[in-house]
């Protein structure tokens, strides 16, 4: 049972956020949990729980069984398309509209709920689940959208496979996105970390980087995370409840 958020801490952080000239928010899978998108751990406890994450989210796993991985992503893509932004996504979008230039939003999420809520310039560290790309660069420079349908689709010219446009275990993050996120973490007055277990690096390191650079760091999560020690406060509650309370 999560602890109830402390009301004096909420009021203090609400004021700090209202006055800050630069705010960075880092979100993880818990941000979209109340939109019905399973967190990483939840996703692994369902139908697919008998599979090792390394088989579902790595190049090696994809090469070993492309159909299995494609089907797992097809199910997750359908879930993302059916989901709607929640009150937490909407509170972040409204904050950005009200205070132009103050918020840098960085997400580990591969869904598009921040964008659909209105945060079009969200920095995406782990890619976009709704995008397709080639497993290997296509020798014929074909567009993955024109691949021959299948599980997964293939290039009609070279036979290359299409894969989802997400960052898998063992892959590097898009360098420009990571640089932008690190810069925002090191230069913000307040870093809000929402709905992440803090187990996936280098994203998890942004909290320590911000704190070392002098930012005030708050975590919003109903449960403990691996980076709680980096925060000045851990606000125990969910994104859809606490973000409107902090930002509206
Ligand atoms: P995680 O699954 O490891 O951790 C989720 C965290 O969210 C947990 O700490 C949990 O306590 C917290 N949480 C659960 N419900 C919450 C709520 N309503 N409000 C606030 N917090 C809540 O997720 P992660 O740390 O983001 O790392 C897993 C990786 O999986 C990431 O790289 C991410 O790209 C990927 N992923 C993305 C999505 C998505 O795009 N929506 C979904 C699942 C996994």
mmCIF file with all atom_site columns, N, CA and C in Angstrom, residues 211-236:
data_model
loop_
_atom_site.group_PDB
_atom_site.id
_atom_site.type_symbol
_atom_site.label_atom_id
_atom_site.label_alt_id
_atom_site.label_comp_id
_atom_site.label_asym_id
_atom_site.label_entity_id
_atom_site.label_seq_id
_atom_site.pdbx_PDB_ins_code
_atom_site.Cartn_x
_atom_site.Cartn_y
_atom_site.Cartn_z
_atom_site.occupancy
_atom_site.B_iso_or_equiv
_atom_site.pdbx_formal_charge
_atom_site.auth_seq_id
_atom_site.auth_comp_id
_atom_site.auth_asym_id
_atom_site.auth_atom_id
_atom_site.pdbx_PDB_model_num
ATOM 1  N N  . UNK A 1 211 ? 20.941 16.427 -9.762  1.00 0.00 ? 211 UNK A N  1
ATOM 2  C CA . UNK A 1 211 ? 21.189 16.749 -8.347  1.00 0.00 ? 211 UNK A CA 1
ATOM 3  C C  . UNK A 1 211 ? 22.611 17.291 -8.165  1.00 0.00 ? 211 UNK A C  1
ATOM 4  N N  . UNK A 1 212 ? 23.582 16.632 -8.817  1.00 0.00 ? 212 UNK A N  1
ATOM 5  C CA . UNK A 1 212 ? 24.979 17.091 -8.713  1.00 0.00 ? 212 UNK A CA 1
ATOM 6  C C  . UNK A 1 212 ? 25.122 18.525 -9.205  1.00 0.00 ? 212 UNK A C  1
ATOM 7  N N  . UNK A 1 213 ? 24.311 18.880 -10.225 1.00 0.00 ? 213 UNK A N  1
ATOM 8  C CA . UNK A 1 213 ? 24.407 20.228 -10.800 1.00 0.00 ? 213 UNK A CA 1
ATOM 9  C C  . UNK A 1 213 ? 23.615 21.256 -9.989  1.00 0.00 ? 213 UNK A C  1
ATOM 10 N N  . UNK A 1 214 ? 22.956 20.815 -8.913  1.00 0.00 ? 214 UNK A N  1
ATOM 11 C CA . UNK A 1 214 ? 22.291 21.769 -8.019  1.00 0.00 ? 214 UNK A CA 1
ATOM 12 C C  . UNK A 1 214 ? 20.782 21.848 -8.159  1.00 0.00 ? 214 UNK A C  1
ATOM 13 N N  . UNK A 1 215 ? 20.171 20.963 -8.971  1.00 0.00 ? 215 UNK A N  1
ATOM 14 C CA . UNK A 1 215 ? 18.711 21.010 -9.123  1.00 0.00 ? 215 UNK A CA 1
ATOM 15 C C  . UNK A 1 215 ? 18.017 20.436 -7.898  1.00 0.00 ? 215 UNK A C  1
ATOM 16 N N  . UNK A 1 216 ? 16.770 20.856 -7.696  1.00 0.00 ? 216 UNK A N  1
ATOM 17 C CA . UNK A 1 216 ? 15.890 20.199 -6.727  1.00 0.00 ? 216 UNK A CA 1
ATOM 18 C C  . UNK A 1 216 ? 15.261 19.014 -7.443  1.00 0.00 ? 216 UNK A C  1
ATOM 19 N N  . UNK A 1 217 ? 15.323 17.847 -6.828  1.00 0.00 ? 217 UNK A N  1
ATOM 20 C CA . UNK A 1 217 ? 14.849 16.630 -7.516  1.00 0.00 ? 217 UNK A CA 1
ATOM 21 C C  . UNK A 1 217 ? 13.697 16.005 -6.730  1.00 0.00 ? 217 UNK A C  1
ATOM 22 N N  . UNK A 1 218 ? 12.571 15.789 -7.418  1.00 0.00 ? 218 UNK A N  1
ATOM 23 C CA . UNK A 1 218 ? 11.424 15.119 -6.784  1.00 0.00 ? 218 UNK A CA 1
ATOM 24 C C  . UNK A 1 218 ? 11.028 13.911 -7.624  1.00 0.00 ? 218 UNK A C  1
ATOM 25 N N  . UNK A 1 219 ? 10.618 12.851 -6.935  1.00 0.00 ? 219 UNK A N  1
ATOM 26 C CA . UNK A 1 219 ? 10.155 11.636 -7.614  1.00 0.00 ? 219 UNK A CA 1
ATOM 27 C C  . UNK A 1 219 ? 8.659  11.483 -7.351  1.00 0.00 ? 219 UNK A C  1
ATOM 28 N N  . UNK A 1 220 ? 7.917  11.161 -8.417  1.00 0.00 ? 220 UNK A N  1
ATOM 29 C CA . UNK A 1 220 ? 6.488  10.851 -8.287  1.00 0.00 ? 220 UNK A CA 1
ATOM 30 C C  . UNK A 1 220 ? 6.317  9.384  -8.656  1.00 0.00 ? 220 UNK A C  1
ATOM 31 N N  . UNK A 1 221 ? 5.946  8.581  -7.686  1.00 0.00 ? 221 UNK A N  1
ATOM 32 C CA . UNK A 1 221 ? 5.836  7.136  -7.928  1.00 0.00 ? 221 UNK A CA 1
ATOM 33 C C  . UNK A 1 221 ? 5.096  6.531  -6.730  1.00 0.00 ? 221 UNK A C  1
ATOM 34 N N  . UNK A 1 222 ? 4.128  5.637  -6.961  1.00 0.00 ? 222 UNK A N  1
ATOM 35 C CA . UNK A 1 222 ? 3.451  5.036  -5.808  1.00 0.00 ? 222 UNK A CA 1
ATOM 36 C C  . UNK A 1 222 ? 4.350  4.063  -5.036  1.00 0.00 ? 222 UNK A C  1
ATOM 37 N N  . UNK A 1 223 ? 5.454  3.628  -5.667  1.00 0.00 ? 223 UNK A N  1
ATOM 38 C CA . UNK A 1 223 ? 6.340  2.641  -5.023  1.00 0.00 ? 223 UNK A CA 1
ATOM 39 C C  . UNK A 1 223 ? 7.764  3.156  -5.007  1.00 0.00 ? 223 UNK A C  1
ATOM 40 N N  . UNK A 1 224 ? 8.613  2.437  -4.273  1.00 0.00 ? 224 UNK A N  1
ATOM 41 C CA . UNK A 1 224 ? 10.033 2.806  -4.226  1.00 0.00 ? 224 UNK A CA 1
ATOM 42 C C  . UNK A 1 224 ? 10.670 2.553  -5.589  1.00 0.00 ? 224 UNK A C  1
ATOM 43 N N  . UNK A 1 225 ? 11.697 3.362  -5.912  1.00 0.00 ? 225 UNK A N  1
ATOM 44 C CA . UNK A 1 225 ? 12.441 3.129  -7.156  1.00 0.00 ? 225 UNK A CA 1
ATOM 45 C C  . UNK A 1 225 ? 13.922 3.007  -6.806  1.00 0.00 ? 225 UNK A C  1
ATOM 46 N N  . UNK A 1 226 ? 14.717 2.626  -7.811  1.00 0.00 ? 226 UNK A N  1
ATOM 47 C CA . UNK A 1 226 ? 16.157 2.425  -7.540  1.00 0.00 ? 226 UNK A CA 1
ATOM 48 C C  . UNK A 1 226 ? 16.909 3.739  -7.416  1.00 0.00 ? 226 UNK A C  1
ATOM 49 N N  . UNK A 1 227 ? 16.253 4.860  -7.740  1.00 0.00 ? 227 UNK A N  1
ATOM 50 C CA . UNK A 1 227 ? 16.966 6.146  -7.675  1.00 0.00 ? 227 UNK A CA 1
ATOM 51 C C  . UNK A 1 227 ? 16.373 7.067  -6.610  1.00 0.00 ? 227 UNK A C  1
ATOM 52 N N  . UNK A 1 228 ? 15.632 6.508  -5.670  1.00 0.00 ? 228 UNK A N  1
ATOM 53 C CA . UNK A 1 228 ? 15.035 7.340  -4.607  1.00 0.00 ? 228 UNK A CA 1
ATOM 54 C C  . UNK A 1 228 ? 16.096 8.143  -3.852  1.00 0.00 ? 228 UNK A C  1
ATOM 55 N N  . UNK A 1 229 ? 17.288 7.569  -3.701  1.00 0.00 ? 229 UNK A N  1
ATOM 56 C CA . UNK A 1 229 ? 18.333 8.253  -2.930  1.00 0.00 ? 229 UNK A CA 1
ATOM 57 C C  . UNK A 1 229 ? 18.796 9.545  -3.598  1.00 0.00 ? 229 UNK A C  1
ATOM 58 N N  . UNK A 1 230 ? 18.535 9.687  -4.896  1.00 0.00 ? 230 UNK A N  1
ATOM 59 C CA . UNK A 1 230 ? 18.956 10.911 -5.603  1.00 0.00 ? 230 UNK A CA 1
ATOM 60 C C  . UNK A 1 230 ? 17.965 12.051 -5.393  1.00 0.00 ? 230 UNK A C  1
ATOM 61 N N  . UNK A 1 231 ? 16.782 11.747 -4.831  1.00 0.00 ? 231 UNK A N  1
ATOM 62 C CA . UNK A 1 231 ? 15.723 12.759 -4.766  1.00 0.00 ? 231 UNK A CA 1
ATOM 63 C C  . UNK A 1 231 ? 15.721 13.478 -3.422  1.00 0.00 ? 231 UNK A C  1
ATOM 64 N N  . UNK A 1 232 ? 15.313 14.757 -3.442  1.00 0.00 ? 232 UNK A N  1
ATOM 65 C CA . UNK A 1 232 ? 15.080 15.489 -2.194  1.00 0.00 ? 232 UNK A CA 1
ATOM 66 C C  . UNK A 1 232 ? 13.772 15.038 -1.574  1.00 0.00 ? 232 UNK A C  1
ATOM 67 N N  . UNK A 1 233 ? 12.826 14.614 -2.442  1.00 0.00 ? 233 UNK A N  1
ATOM 68 C CA . UNK A 1 233 ? 11.547 14.132 -1.908  1.00 0.00 ? 233 UNK A CA 1
ATOM 69 C C  . UNK A 1 233 ? 10.990 13.044 -2.835  1.00 0.00 ? 233 UNK A C  1
ATOM 70 N N  . UNK A 1 234 ? 10.344 12.043 -2.218  1.00 0.00 ? 234 UNK A N  1
ATOM 71 C CA . UNK A 1 234 ? 9.630  11.032 -3.005  1.00 0.00 ? 234 UNK A CA 1
ATOM 72 C C  . UNK A 1 234 ? 8.154  11.218 -2.699  1.00 0.00 ? 234 UNK A C  1
ATOM 73 N N  . UNK A 1 235 ? 7.400  11.671 -3.689  1.00 0.00 ? 235 UNK A N  1
ATOM 74 C CA . UNK A 1 235 ? 5.959  11.885 -3.503  1.00 0.00 ? 235 UNK A CA 1
ATOM 75 C C  . UNK A 1 235 ? 5.273  10.590 -3.905  1.00 0.00 ? 235 UNK A C  1
ATOM 76 N N  . UNK A 1 236 ? 4.673  9.930  -2.914  1.00 0.00 ? 236 UNK A N  1
ATOM 77 C CA . UNK A 1 236 ? 4.085  8.612  -3.156  1.00 0.00 ? 236 UNK A CA 1
ATOM 78 C C  . UNK A 1 236 ? 2.661  8.760  -3.671  1.00 0.00 ? 236 UNK A C  1
#
